[in-house]
Amino acid sequence: MFAYLVKRIFQAAAVMFVISIISFAIQDNLGDPLRELVGQSVSEETRNELREEMGLNDSFIVQYTRFAKKALQGDLGTSYFFKEPALTVILKKLPATLELVLGASIIIIGFSIPLGVYTAIKPNAILSKAIMGLSIVGISIPVFLTAILMIYFFAVELRMLPSYGRGDVIEVFGYWKTNFATWDGFKHILMPSIALASIMLPLFIRLIRSEMMETLQSDYVRYAWAKGLKAKRIWFLHALKNTMLPVITVGGVQIGTMVAYTILTETVFQWPGMGFMFLEAVNRVDTPLIVAYLIIVGFIFVVTNTLVDLLYGLVNPTVKLARMGA
Protein backbone atom coordinates (compact mmCIF):
# COMPACT_ATOMS: atom_id res chain seq x y z
CA MET A 1 0.00 0.00 0.00
CA PHE A 2 2.87 2.35 0.79
CA ALA A 3 4.36 1.77 -2.67
CA TYR A 4 1.01 2.58 -4.25
CA LEU A 5 0.76 5.75 -2.16
CA VAL A 6 4.19 6.92 -3.33
CA LYS A 7 3.23 6.13 -6.92
CA ARG A 8 0.03 8.18 -6.65
CA ILE A 9 1.92 11.10 -5.13
CA PHE A 10 4.35 11.12 -8.07
CA GLN A 11 1.42 10.93 -10.50
CA ALA A 12 -0.28 13.83 -8.72
CA ALA A 13 2.92 15.88 -8.92
CA ALA A 14 3.18 15.17 -12.66
CA VAL A 15 -0.42 16.25 -13.23
CA MET A 16 0.12 19.46 -11.26
CA PHE A 17 3.21 20.16 -13.38
CA VAL A 18 1.14 19.91 -16.55
CA ILE A 19 -1.63 22.06 -15.06
CA SER A 20 0.86 24.73 -14.05
CA ILE A 21 2.36 24.85 -17.55
CA ILE A 22 -1.05 25.16 -19.21
CA SER A 23 -2.23 27.78 -16.70
CA PHE A 24 0.94 29.82 -17.13
CA ALA A 25 0.88 29.51 -20.93
CA ILE A 26 -2.61 30.94 -21.40
CA GLN A 27 -1.75 34.24 -19.74
CA ASP A 28 -0.16 35.50 -22.96
CA ASN A 29 -3.60 35.31 -24.58
CA LEU A 30 -5.37 37.21 -21.81
CA GLY A 31 -3.98 40.65 -22.58
CA ASP A 32 -1.02 42.87 -21.84
CA PRO A 33 -0.26 42.89 -18.07
CA LEU A 34 1.38 46.31 -18.39
CA ARG A 35 -1.91 47.82 -19.49
CA GLU A 36 -3.48 46.70 -16.22
CA LEU A 37 -0.54 47.97 -14.18
CA VAL A 38 0.24 51.36 -15.73
CA GLY A 39 -2.74 52.14 -17.97
CA GLN A 40 -2.62 53.82 -21.40
CA SER A 41 -0.89 57.09 -20.56
CA VAL A 42 2.65 55.70 -20.16
CA SER A 43 5.05 56.20 -23.07
CA GLU A 44 6.24 53.29 -25.19
CA GLU A 45 9.79 53.75 -23.97
CA THR A 46 8.71 53.43 -20.34
CA ARG A 47 6.64 50.39 -21.25
CA ASN A 48 9.67 48.70 -22.80
CA GLU A 49 11.76 49.46 -19.73
CA LEU A 50 9.09 47.99 -17.44
CA ARG A 51 8.71 44.98 -19.70
CA GLU A 52 12.45 44.33 -19.47
CA GLU A 53 12.45 44.90 -15.71
CA MET A 54 9.55 42.48 -15.19
CA GLY A 55 11.20 39.85 -17.39
CA LEU A 56 8.37 39.81 -19.92
CA ASN A 57 10.87 39.78 -22.78
CA ASP A 58 12.46 36.56 -21.52
CA SER A 59 11.74 33.24 -23.21
CA PHE A 60 8.80 31.12 -22.09
CA ILE A 61 11.07 28.59 -20.38
CA VAL A 62 12.86 31.28 -18.37
CA GLN A 63 9.58 32.92 -17.36
CA TYR A 64 7.98 29.61 -16.40
CA THR A 65 11.02 28.52 -14.38
CA ARG A 66 10.90 31.80 -12.47
CA PHE A 67 7.16 31.36 -11.91
CA ALA A 68 7.54 27.71 -10.79
CA LYS A 69 10.23 28.57 -8.24
CA LYS A 70 8.00 31.23 -6.69
CA ALA A 71 4.93 28.95 -6.85
CA LEU A 72 6.75 26.24 -4.87
CA GLN A 73 7.27 28.89 -2.18
CA GLY A 74 3.57 29.81 -2.20
CA ASP A 75 3.95 32.91 -4.38
CA LEU A 76 1.50 32.79 -7.32
CA GLY A 77 1.87 36.46 -8.18
CA THR A 78 0.13 39.64 -7.07
CA SER A 79 -3.41 40.52 -8.12
CA TYR A 80 -3.56 43.68 -10.25
CA PHE A 81 -6.95 44.68 -8.83
CA PHE A 82 -6.70 43.69 -5.15
CA LYS A 83 -3.00 44.66 -4.86
CA GLU A 84 -2.52 41.55 -2.72
CA PRO A 85 -0.88 38.17 -3.32
CA ALA A 86 -3.17 36.12 -5.54
CA LEU A 87 -3.01 33.18 -3.15
CA THR A 88 -4.17 35.41 -0.27
CA VAL A 89 -7.15 36.62 -2.31
CA ILE A 90 -8.11 33.03 -3.16
CA LEU A 91 -7.76 31.89 0.46
CA LYS A 92 -10.23 34.61 1.45
CA LYS A 93 -12.73 33.40 -1.16
CA LEU A 94 -12.08 29.66 -0.77
CA PRO A 95 -14.18 29.08 2.42
CA ALA A 96 -17.33 30.41 0.75
CA THR A 97 -16.88 28.04 -2.19
CA LEU A 98 -15.98 25.02 -0.06
CA GLU A 99 -18.98 25.59 2.22
CA LEU A 100 -21.21 25.81 -0.84
CA VAL A 101 -19.79 22.51 -2.14
CA LEU A 102 -20.17 20.99 1.34
CA GLY A 103 -23.81 22.01 1.51
CA ALA A 104 -24.46 20.56 -1.95
CA SER A 105 -22.61 17.34 -1.03
CA ILE A 106 -24.71 16.85 2.11
CA ILE A 107 -27.88 17.23 0.03
CA ILE A 108 -26.61 14.81 -2.63
CA ILE A 109 -25.55 12.14 -0.12
CA GLY A 110 -28.63 12.58 2.04
CA PHE A 111 -31.08 12.12 -0.84
CA SER A 112 -29.30 10.03 -3.48
CA ILE A 113 -28.56 6.99 -1.29
CA PRO A 114 -32.08 6.38 0.11
CA LEU A 115 -33.78 7.29 -3.19
CA GLY A 116 -31.34 5.21 -5.25
CA VAL A 117 -31.74 2.20 -2.94
CA TYR A 118 -35.53 2.51 -2.90
CA THR A 119 -35.81 2.69 -6.70
CA ALA A 120 -33.54 -0.37 -6.98
CA ILE A 121 -35.48 -2.42 -4.42
CA LYS A 122 -38.89 -1.47 -5.80
CA PRO A 123 -38.28 -0.58 -9.47
CA ASN A 124 -41.92 -0.98 -10.48
CA ALA A 125 -43.42 1.16 -7.73
CA ILE A 126 -45.17 4.38 -8.77
CA LEU A 127 -42.89 6.44 -6.53
CA SER A 128 -39.81 4.87 -8.12
CA LYS A 129 -41.03 5.74 -11.59
CA ALA A 130 -41.78 9.29 -10.45
CA ILE A 131 -38.27 9.63 -8.95
CA MET A 132 -36.63 8.38 -12.15
CA GLY A 133 -38.77 10.69 -14.26
CA LEU A 134 -37.83 13.69 -12.13
CA SER A 135 -34.17 12.69 -12.31
CA ILE A 136 -34.29 12.93 -16.11
CA VAL A 137 -35.79 16.41 -15.80
CA GLY A 138 -33.09 17.35 -13.27
CA ILE A 139 -30.29 16.25 -15.58
CA SER A 140 -31.80 18.23 -18.47
CA ILE A 141 -32.17 21.59 -16.68
CA PRO A 142 -28.95 23.69 -16.50
CA VAL A 143 -27.89 24.91 -13.07
CA PHE A 144 -28.29 28.62 -13.85
CA LEU A 145 -31.93 28.07 -14.88
CA THR A 146 -32.60 26.11 -11.69
CA ALA A 147 -31.04 28.94 -9.69
CA ILE A 148 -33.12 31.62 -11.43
CA LEU A 149 -36.36 29.65 -10.94
CA MET A 150 -35.57 29.16 -7.25
CA ILE A 151 -34.92 32.87 -6.80
CA TYR A 152 -38.20 33.71 -8.51
CA PHE A 153 -40.33 31.33 -6.42
CA PHE A 154 -38.65 31.33 -3.01
CA ALA A 155 -37.20 34.86 -2.88
CA VAL A 156 -39.48 36.99 -5.07
CA GLU A 157 -42.90 35.31 -4.86
CA LEU A 158 -42.85 33.56 -1.46
CA ARG A 159 -40.23 35.79 0.19
CA MET A 160 -39.00 32.81 2.20
CA LEU A 161 -35.26 32.88 1.44
CA PRO A 162 -32.69 35.56 0.56
CA SER A 163 -31.59 35.69 -3.05
CA TYR A 164 -27.97 36.86 -2.86
CA GLY A 165 -24.90 37.16 -0.63
CA ARG A 166 -23.73 35.10 2.35
CA GLY A 167 -25.67 36.86 5.08
CA ASP A 168 -24.42 36.76 8.68
CA VAL A 169 -21.27 34.66 8.94
CA ILE A 170 -19.03 33.88 11.90
CA GLU A 171 -15.25 33.81 11.67
CA VAL A 172 -13.98 30.44 12.85
CA PHE A 173 -10.25 30.85 12.32
CA GLY A 174 -8.03 32.78 9.95
CA TYR A 175 -9.75 33.42 6.64
CA TRP A 176 -12.56 30.94 7.34
CA LYS A 177 -16.02 32.39 7.86
CA THR A 178 -18.89 29.92 8.14
CA ASN A 179 -22.54 30.11 7.15
CA PHE A 180 -23.53 27.15 9.28
CA ALA A 181 -23.20 28.92 12.65
CA THR A 182 -26.10 31.39 12.22
CA TRP A 183 -29.70 30.98 11.07
CA ASP A 184 -29.35 33.89 8.63
CA GLY A 185 -26.20 32.36 7.17
CA PHE A 186 -27.93 29.00 6.81
CA LYS A 187 -30.86 30.59 4.95
CA HIS A 188 -28.44 32.32 2.57
CA ILE A 189 -26.57 29.11 1.71
CA LEU A 190 -29.66 26.92 1.34
CA MET A 191 -30.76 27.93 -2.17
CA PRO A 192 -27.25 28.03 -3.70
CA SER A 193 -26.55 24.57 -2.22
CA ILE A 194 -29.75 23.11 -3.63
CA ALA A 195 -29.09 24.67 -7.04
CA LEU A 196 -25.54 23.29 -7.10
CA ALA A 197 -26.72 19.86 -5.91
CA SER A 198 -29.31 19.74 -8.70
CA ILE A 199 -26.49 19.06 -11.18
CA MET A 200 -25.24 15.87 -9.52
CA LEU A 201 -28.21 14.57 -7.51
CA PRO A 202 -30.06 12.97 -10.47
CA LEU A 203 -26.80 11.41 -11.68
CA PHE A 204 -26.09 9.83 -8.30
CA ILE A 205 -29.65 8.53 -7.90
CA ARG A 206 -29.47 6.78 -11.26
CA LEU A 207 -25.94 5.50 -10.60
CA ILE A 208 -26.82 4.03 -7.19
CA ARG A 209 -29.98 2.48 -8.59
CA SER A 210 -28.13 0.88 -11.49
CA GLU A 211 -25.29 -0.48 -9.35
CA MET A 212 -27.67 -1.65 -6.61
CA MET A 213 -29.87 -3.56 -9.06
CA GLU A 214 -26.82 -5.27 -10.52
CA THR A 215 -25.49 -6.14 -7.05
CA LEU A 216 -28.84 -7.58 -5.97
CA GLN A 217 -28.55 -10.11 -8.82
CA SER A 218 -25.11 -11.32 -7.72
CA ASP A 219 -24.49 -14.81 -6.37
CA TYR A 220 -23.46 -13.77 -2.86
CA VAL A 221 -26.69 -11.78 -2.40
CA ARG A 222 -28.73 -14.77 -3.55
CA TYR A 223 -26.77 -16.91 -1.10
CA ALA A 224 -27.61 -14.41 1.66
CA TRP A 225 -31.30 -14.72 0.79
CA ALA A 226 -30.97 -18.52 0.85
CA LYS A 227 -29.43 -18.35 4.34
CA GLY A 228 -32.53 -16.54 5.52
CA LEU A 229 -30.89 -13.23 6.44
CA LYS A 230 -33.16 -10.27 7.05
CA ALA A 231 -33.97 -8.09 4.05
CA LYS A 232 -32.56 -4.89 5.60
CA ARG A 233 -29.28 -6.65 6.40
CA ILE A 234 -28.96 -7.87 2.82
CA TRP A 235 -29.89 -4.52 1.29
CA PHE A 236 -27.80 -2.20 3.44
CA LEU A 237 -24.90 -4.37 4.61
CA HIS A 238 -24.18 -6.74 1.76
CA ALA A 239 -25.58 -5.00 -1.34
CA LEU A 240 -25.14 -1.30 -0.55
CA LYS A 241 -21.54 -1.68 0.64
CA ASN A 242 -20.47 -3.15 -2.71
CA THR A 243 -22.60 -0.63 -4.57
CA MET A 244 -20.64 2.27 -3.06
CA LEU A 245 -17.31 1.54 -4.79
CA PRO A 246 -18.26 3.01 -8.20
CA VAL A 247 -20.24 5.72 -6.40
CA ILE A 248 -17.12 6.81 -4.52
CA THR A 249 -15.17 6.74 -7.79
CA VAL A 250 -17.62 9.04 -9.54
CA GLY A 251 -18.25 11.10 -6.40
CA GLY A 252 -14.59 11.97 -5.93
CA VAL A 253 -14.37 13.31 -9.47
CA GLN A 254 -17.68 15.14 -9.22
CA ILE A 255 -16.69 16.96 -6.02
CA GLY A 256 -13.88 18.58 -7.96
CA THR A 257 -16.30 19.24 -10.79
CA MET A 258 -18.68 21.01 -8.41
CA VAL A 259 -15.91 23.42 -7.45
CA ALA A 260 -15.74 24.41 -11.12
CA TYR A 261 -19.56 24.49 -11.46
CA THR A 262 -19.78 27.01 -8.64
CA ILE A 263 -18.89 29.70 -11.20
CA LEU A 264 -22.47 29.70 -12.51
CA THR A 265 -24.11 29.22 -9.11
CA GLU A 266 -22.06 31.93 -7.43
CA THR A 267 -22.71 34.36 -10.27
CA VAL A 268 -26.49 33.96 -10.10
CA PHE A 269 -26.63 34.22 -6.30
CA GLN A 270 -23.81 36.80 -6.06
CA TRP A 271 -22.05 34.36 -3.76
CA PRO A 272 -18.62 35.80 -2.81
CA GLY A 273 -16.59 32.68 -3.56
CA MET A 274 -13.82 31.66 -5.93
CA GLY A 275 -16.11 31.19 -8.95
CA PHE A 276 -17.52 34.71 -8.75
CA MET A 277 -14.02 36.04 -8.14
CA PHE A 278 -12.75 34.21 -11.24
CA LEU A 279 -15.34 35.80 -13.53
CA GLU A 280 -14.50 39.24 -12.15
CA ALA A 281 -10.80 38.50 -12.70
CA VAL A 282 -11.51 37.56 -16.32
CA ASN A 283 -13.46 40.79 -16.87
CA ARG A 284 -10.58 42.81 -15.38
CA VAL A 285 -7.89 40.74 -17.12
CA ASP A 286 -6.33 40.11 -13.71
CA THR A 287 -3.84 37.58 -15.09
CA PRO A 288 -2.09 36.50 -11.84
CA LEU A 289 -5.45 35.85 -10.18
CA ILE A 290 -6.71 33.85 -13.17
CA VAL A 291 -3.57 31.69 -13.26
CA ALA A 292 -3.67 31.18 -9.48
CA TYR A 293 -7.35 30.15 -9.65
CA LEU A 294 -6.68 27.55 -12.35
CA ILE A 295 -3.79 26.08 -10.38
CA ILE A 296 -5.75 25.93 -7.10
CA VAL A 297 -8.78 24.32 -8.76
CA GLY A 298 -6.46 21.84 -10.50
CA PHE A 299 -4.85 21.10 -7.14
CA ILE A 300 -8.27 20.41 -5.61
CA PHE A 301 -9.04 17.99 -8.45
CA VAL A 302 -5.74 16.16 -8.00
CA VAL A 303 -5.98 15.91 -4.21
CA THR A 304 -9.61 14.74 -4.36
CA ASN A 305 -8.87 12.02 -6.91
CA THR A 306 -5.84 10.84 -4.95
CA LEU A 307 -7.87 10.58 -1.73
CA VAL A 308 -10.63 8.70 -3.56
CA ASP A 309 -8.10 6.17 -4.85
CA LEU A 310 -6.85 5.61 -1.31
CA LEU A 311 -10.43 5.14 -0.04
CA TYR A 312 -11.00 2.26 -2.46
CA GLY A 313 -9.20 -0.12 -0.13
CA LEU A 314 -11.47 0.79 2.78
CA VAL A 315 -14.60 -0.05 0.79
CA ASN A 316 -13.26 -3.06 -1.12
CA PRO A 317 -10.23 -4.83 0.40
CA THR A 318 -9.69 -6.83 -2.82
CA VAL A 319 -8.76 -3.59 -4.61
CA LYS A 320 -6.12 -2.82 -1.99
CA LEU A 321 -4.68 -6.33 -2.21
CA ALA A 322 -4.52 -6.15 -6.00
CA ARG A 323 -2.66 -2.85 -5.87
CA MET A 324 -0.25 -4.13 -3.25
CA GLY A 325 0.48 -7.11 -5.46
CA ALA A 326 1.08 -4.79 -8.42
Coordinates of C-alpha atoms in Angstrom, one line a residue:
M1 CA 0.0 0.0 0.0
F2 CA 2.9 2.4 0.8
A3 CA 4.4 1.8 -2.7
Y4 CA 1.0 2.6 -4.3
L5 CA 0.8 5.8 -2.2
V6 CA 4.2 6.9 -3.3
K7 CA 3.2 6.1 -6.9
R8 CA 0.0 8.2 -6.7
I9 CA 1.9 11.1 -5.1
F10 CA 4.3 11.1 -8.1
Q11 CA 1.4 10.9 -10.5
A12 CA -0.3 13.8 -8.7
A13 CA 2.9 15.9 -8.9
A14 CA 3.2 15.2 -12.7
V15 CA -0.4 16.2 -13.2
M16 CA 0.1 19.5 -11.3
F17 CA 3.2 20.2 -13.4
V18 CA 1.1 19.9 -16.6
I19 CA -1.6 22.1 -15.1
S20 CA 0.9 24.7 -14.0
I21 CA 2.4 24.8 -17.6
I22 CA -1.0 25.2 -19.2
S23 CA -2.2 27.8 -16.7
F24 CA 0.9 29.8 -17.1
A25 CA 0.9 29.5 -20.9
I26 CA -2.6 30.9 -21.4
Q27 CA -1.8 34.2 -19.7
D28 CA -0.2 35.5 -23.0
N29 CA -3.6 35.3 -24.6
L30 CA -5.4 37.2 -21.8
G31 CA -4.0 40.7 -22.6
D32 CA -1.0 42.9 -21.8
P33 CA -0.3 42.9 -18.1
L34 CA 1.4 46.3 -18.4
R35 CA -1.9 47.8 -19.5
E36 CA -3.5 46.7 -16.2
L37 CA -0.5 48.0 -14.2
V38 CA 0.2 51.4 -15.7
G39 CA -2.7 52.1 -18.0
Q40 CA -2.6 53.8 -21.4
S41 CA -0.9 57.1 -20.6
V42 CA 2.7 55.7 -20.2
S43 CA 5.1 56.2 -23.1
E44 CA 6.2 53.3 -25.2
E45 CA 9.8 53.8 -24.0
T46 CA 8.7 53.4 -20.3
R47 CA 6.6 50.4 -21.2
N48 CA 9.7 48.7 -22.8
E49 CA 11.8 49.5 -19.7
L50 CA 9.1 48.0 -17.4
R51 CA 8.7 45.0 -19.7
E52 CA 12.4 44.3 -19.5
E53 CA 12.5 44.9 -15.7
M54 CA 9.6 42.5 -15.2
G55 CA 11.2 39.9 -17.4
L56 CA 8.4 39.8 -19.9
N57 CA 10.9 39.8 -22.8
D58 CA 12.5 36.6 -21.5
S59 CA 11.7 33.2 -23.2
F60 CA 8.8 31.1 -22.1
I61 CA 11.1 28.6 -20.4
V62 CA 12.9 31.3 -18.4
Q63 CA 9.6 32.9 -17.4
Y64 CA 8.0 29.6 -16.4
T65 CA 11.0 28.5 -14.4
R66 CA 10.9 31.8 -12.5
F67 CA 7.2 31.4 -11.9
A68 CA 7.5 27.7 -10.8
K69 CA 10.2 28.6 -8.2
K70 CA 8.0 31.2 -6.7
A71 CA 4.9 28.9 -6.9
L72 CA 6.7 26.2 -4.9
Q73 CA 7.3 28.9 -2.2
G74 CA 3.6 29.8 -2.2
D75 CA 3.9 32.9 -4.4
L76 CA 1.5 32.8 -7.3
G77 CA 1.9 36.5 -8.2
T78 CA 0.1 39.6 -7.1
S79 CA -3.4 40.5 -8.1
Y80 CA -3.6 43.7 -10.2
F81 CA -7.0 44.7 -8.8
F82 CA -6.7 43.7 -5.2
K83 CA -3.0 44.7 -4.9
E84 CA -2.5 41.5 -2.7
P85 CA -0.9 38.2 -3.3
A86 CA -3.2 36.1 -5.5
L87 CA -3.0 33.2 -3.1
T88 CA -4.2 35.4 -0.3
V89 CA -7.1 36.6 -2.3
I90 CA -8.1 33.0 -3.2
L91 CA -7.8 31.9 0.5
K92 CA -10.2 34.6 1.4
K93 CA -12.7 33.4 -1.2
L94 CA -12.1 29.7 -0.8
P95 CA -14.2 29.1 2.4
A96 CA -17.3 30.4 0.8
T97 CA -16.9 28.0 -2.2
L98 CA -16.0 25.0 -0.1
E99 CA -19.0 25.6 2.2
L100 CA -21.2 25.8 -0.8
V101 CA -19.8 22.5 -2.1
L102 CA -20.2 21.0 1.3
G103 CA -23.8 22.0 1.5
A104 CA -24.5 20.6 -1.9
S105 CA -22.6 17.3 -1.0
I106 CA -24.7 16.9 2.1
I107 CA -27.9 17.2 0.0
I108 CA -26.6 14.8 -2.6
I109 CA -25.6 12.1 -0.1
G110 CA -28.6 12.6 2.0
F111 CA -31.1 12.1 -0.8
S112 CA -29.3 10.0 -3.5
I113 CA -28.6 7.0 -1.3
P114 CA -32.1 6.4 0.1
L115 CA -33.8 7.3 -3.2
G116 CA -31.3 5.2 -5.2
V117 CA -31.7 2.2 -2.9
Y118 CA -35.5 2.5 -2.9
T119 CA -35.8 2.7 -6.7
A120 CA -33.5 -0.4 -7.0
I121 CA -35.5 -2.4 -4.4
K122 CA -38.9 -1.5 -5.8
P123 CA -38.3 -0.6 -9.5
N124 CA -41.9 -1.0 -10.5
A125 CA -43.4 1.2 -7.7
I126 CA -45.2 4.4 -8.8
L127 CA -42.9 6.4 -6.5
S128 CA -39.8 4.9 -8.1
K129 CA -41.0 5.7 -11.6
A130 CA -41.8 9.3 -10.4
I131 CA -38.3 9.6 -9.0
M132 CA -36.6 8.4 -12.2
G133 CA -38.8 10.7 -14.3
L134 CA -37.8 13.7 -12.1
S135 CA -34.2 12.7 -12.3
I136 CA -34.3 12.9 -16.1
V137 CA -35.8 16.4 -15.8
G138 CA -33.1 17.4 -13.3
I139 CA -30.3 16.3 -15.6
S140 CA -31.8 18.2 -18.5
I141 CA -32.2 21.6 -16.7
P142 CA -28.9 23.7 -16.5
V143 CA -27.9 24.9 -13.1
F144 CA -28.3 28.6 -13.8
L145 CA -31.9 28.1 -14.9
T146 CA -32.6 26.1 -11.7
A147 CA -31.0 28.9 -9.7
I148 CA -33.1 31.6 -11.4
L149 CA -36.4 29.7 -10.9
M150 CA -35.6 29.2 -7.2
I151 CA -34.9 32.9 -6.8
Y152 CA -38.2 33.7 -8.5
F153 CA -40.3 31.3 -6.4
F154 CA -38.7 31.3 -3.0
A155 CA -37.2 34.9 -2.9
V156 CA -39.5 37.0 -5.1
E157 CA -42.9 35.3 -4.9
L158 CA -42.9 33.6 -1.5
R159 CA -40.2 35.8 0.2
M160 CA -39.0 32.8 2.2
L161 CA -35.3 32.9 1.4
P162 CA -32.7 35.6 0.6
S163 CA -31.6 35.7 -3.1
Y164 CA -28.0 36.9 -2.9
G165 CA -24.9 37.2 -0.6
R166 CA -23.7 35.1 2.3
G167 CA -25.7 36.9 5.1
D168 CA -24.4 36.8 8.7
V169 CA -21.3 34.7 8.9
I170 CA -19.0 33.9 11.9
E171 CA -15.3 33.8 11.7
V172 CA -14.0 30.4 12.8
F173 CA -10.2 30.8 12.3
G174 CA -8.0 32.8 9.9
Y175 CA -9.8 33.4 6.6
W176 CA -12.6 30.9 7.3
K177 CA -16.0 32.4 7.9
T178 CA -18.9 29.9 8.1
N179 CA -22.5 30.1 7.1
F180 CA -23.5 27.1 9.3
A181 CA -23.2 28.9 12.6
T182 CA -26.1 31.4 12.2
W183 CA -29.7 31.0 11.1
D184 CA -29.4 33.9 8.6
G185 CA -26.2 32.4 7.2
F186 CA -27.9 29.0 6.8
K187 CA -30.9 30.6 4.9
H188 CA -28.4 32.3 2.6
I189 CA -26.6 29.1 1.7
L190 CA -29.7 26.9 1.3
M191 CA -30.8 27.9 -2.2
P192 CA -27.3 28.0 -3.7
S193 CA -26.5 24.6 -2.2
I194 CA -29.8 23.1 -3.6
A195 CA -29.1 24.7 -7.0
L196 CA -25.5 23.3 -7.1
A197 CA -26.7 19.9 -5.9
S198 CA -29.3 19.7 -8.7
I199 CA -26.5 19.1 -11.2
M200 CA -25.2 15.9 -9.5
L201 CA -28.2 14.6 -7.5
P202 CA -30.1 13.0 -10.5
L203 CA -26.8 11.4 -11.7
F204 CA -26.1 9.8 -8.3
I205 CA -29.6 8.5 -7.9
R206 CA -29.5 6.8 -11.3
L207 CA -25.9 5.5 -10.6
I208 CA -26.8 4.0 -7.2
R209 CA -30.0 2.5 -8.6
S210 CA -28.1 0.9 -11.5
E211 CA -25.3 -0.5 -9.4
M212 CA -27.7 -1.6 -6.6
M213 CA -29.9 -3.6 -9.1
E214 CA -26.8 -5.3 -10.5
T215 CA -25.5 -6.1 -7.1
L216 CA -28.8 -7.6 -6.0
Q217 CA -28.6 -10.1 -8.8
S218 CA -25.1 -11.3 -7.7
D219 CA -24.5 -14.8 -6.4
Y220 CA -23.5 -13.8 -2.9
V221 CA -26.7 -11.8 -2.4
R222 CA -28.7 -14.8 -3.5
Y223 CA -26.8 -16.9 -1.1
A224 CA -27.6 -14.4 1.7
W225 CA -31.3 -14.7 0.8
A226 CA -31.0 -18.5 0.9
K227 CA -29.4 -18.3 4.3
G228 CA -32.5 -16.5 5.5
L229 CA -30.9 -13.2 6.4
K230 CA -33.2 -10.3 7.1
A231 CA -34.0 -8.1 4.1
K232 CA -32.6 -4.9 5.6
R233 CA -29.3 -6.6 6.4
I234 CA -29.0 -7.9 2.8
W235 CA -29.9 -4.5 1.3
F236 CA -27.8 -2.2 3.4
L237 CA -24.9 -4.4 4.6
H238 CA -24.2 -6.7 1.8
A239 CA -25.6 -5.0 -1.3
L240 CA -25.1 -1.3 -0.6
K241 CA -21.5 -1.7 0.6
N242 CA -20.5 -3.1 -2.7
T243 CA -22.6 -0.6 -4.6
M244 CA -20.6 2.3 -3.1
L245 CA -17.3 1.5 -4.8
P246 CA -18.3 3.0 -8.2
V247 CA -20.2 5.7 -6.4
I248 CA -17.1 6.8 -4.5
T249 CA -15.2 6.7 -7.8
V250 CA -17.6 9.0 -9.5
G251 CA -18.2 11.1 -6.4
G252 CA -14.6 12.0 -5.9
V253 CA -14.4 13.3 -9.5
Q254 CA -17.7 15.1 -9.2
I255 CA -16.7 17.0 -6.0
G256 CA -13.9 18.6 -8.0
T257 CA -16.3 19.2 -10.8
M258 CA -18.7 21.0 -8.4
V259 CA -15.9 23.4 -7.5
A260 CA -15.7 24.4 -11.1
Y261 CA -19.6 24.5 -11.5
T262 CA -19.8 27.0 -8.6
I263 CA -18.9 29.7 -11.2
L264 CA -22.5 29.7 -12.5
T265 CA -24.1 29.2 -9.1
E266 CA -22.1 31.9 -7.4
T267 CA -22.7 34.4 -10.3
V268 CA -26.5 34.0 -10.1
F269 CA -26.6 34.2 -6.3
Q270 CA -23.8 36.8 -6.1
W271 CA -22.1 34.4 -3.8
P272 CA -18.6 35.8 -2.8
G273 CA -16.6 32.7 -3.6
M274 CA -13.8 31.7 -5.9
G275 CA -16.1 31.2 -8.9
F276 CA -17.5 34.7 -8.8
M277 CA -14.0 36.0 -8.1
F278 CA -12.8 34.2 -11.2
L279 CA -15.3 35.8 -13.5
E280 CA -14.5 39.2 -12.1
A281 CA -10.8 38.5 -12.7
V282 CA -11.5 37.6 -16.3
N283 CA -13.5 40.8 -16.9
R284 CA -10.6 42.8 -15.4
V285 CA -7.9 40.7 -17.1
D286 CA -6.3 40.1 -13.7
T287 CA -3.8 37.6 -15.1
P288 CA -2.1 36.5 -11.8
L289 CA -5.4 35.8 -10.2
I290 CA -6.7 33.8 -13.2
V291 CA -3.6 31.7 -13.3
A292 CA -3.7 31.2 -9.5
Y293 CA -7.3 30.1 -9.6
L294 CA -6.7 27.5 -12.4
I295 CA -3.8 26.1 -10.4
I296 CA -5.7 25.9 -7.1
V297 CA -8.8 24.3 -8.8
G298 CA -6.5 21.8 -10.5
F299 CA -4.8 21.1 -7.1
I300 CA -8.3 20.4 -5.6
F301 CA -9.0 18.0 -8.5
V302 CA -5.7 16.2 -8.0
V303 CA -6.0 15.9 -4.2
T304 CA -9.6 14.7 -4.4
N305 CA -8.9 12.0 -6.9
T306 CA -5.8 10.8 -4.9
L307 CA -7.9 10.6 -1.7
V308 CA -10.6 8.7 -3.6
D309 CA -8.1 6.2 -4.9
L310 CA -6.8 5.6 -1.3
L311 CA -10.4 5.1 0.0
Y312 CA -11.0 2.3 -2.5
G313 CA -9.2 -0.1 -0.1
L314 CA -11.5 0.8 2.8
V315 CA -14.6 -0.1 0.8
N316 CA -13.3 -3.1 -1.1
P317 CA -10.2 -4.8 0.4
T318 CA -9.7 -6.8 -2.8
V319 CA -8.8 -3.6 -4.6
K320 CA -6.1 -2.8 -2.0
L321 CA -4.7 -6.3 -2.2
A322 CA -4.5 -6.2 -6.0
R323 CA -2.7 -2.9 -5.9
M324 CA -0.3 -4.1 -3.2
G325 CA 0.5 -7.1 -5.5
A326 CA 1.1 -4.8 -8.4

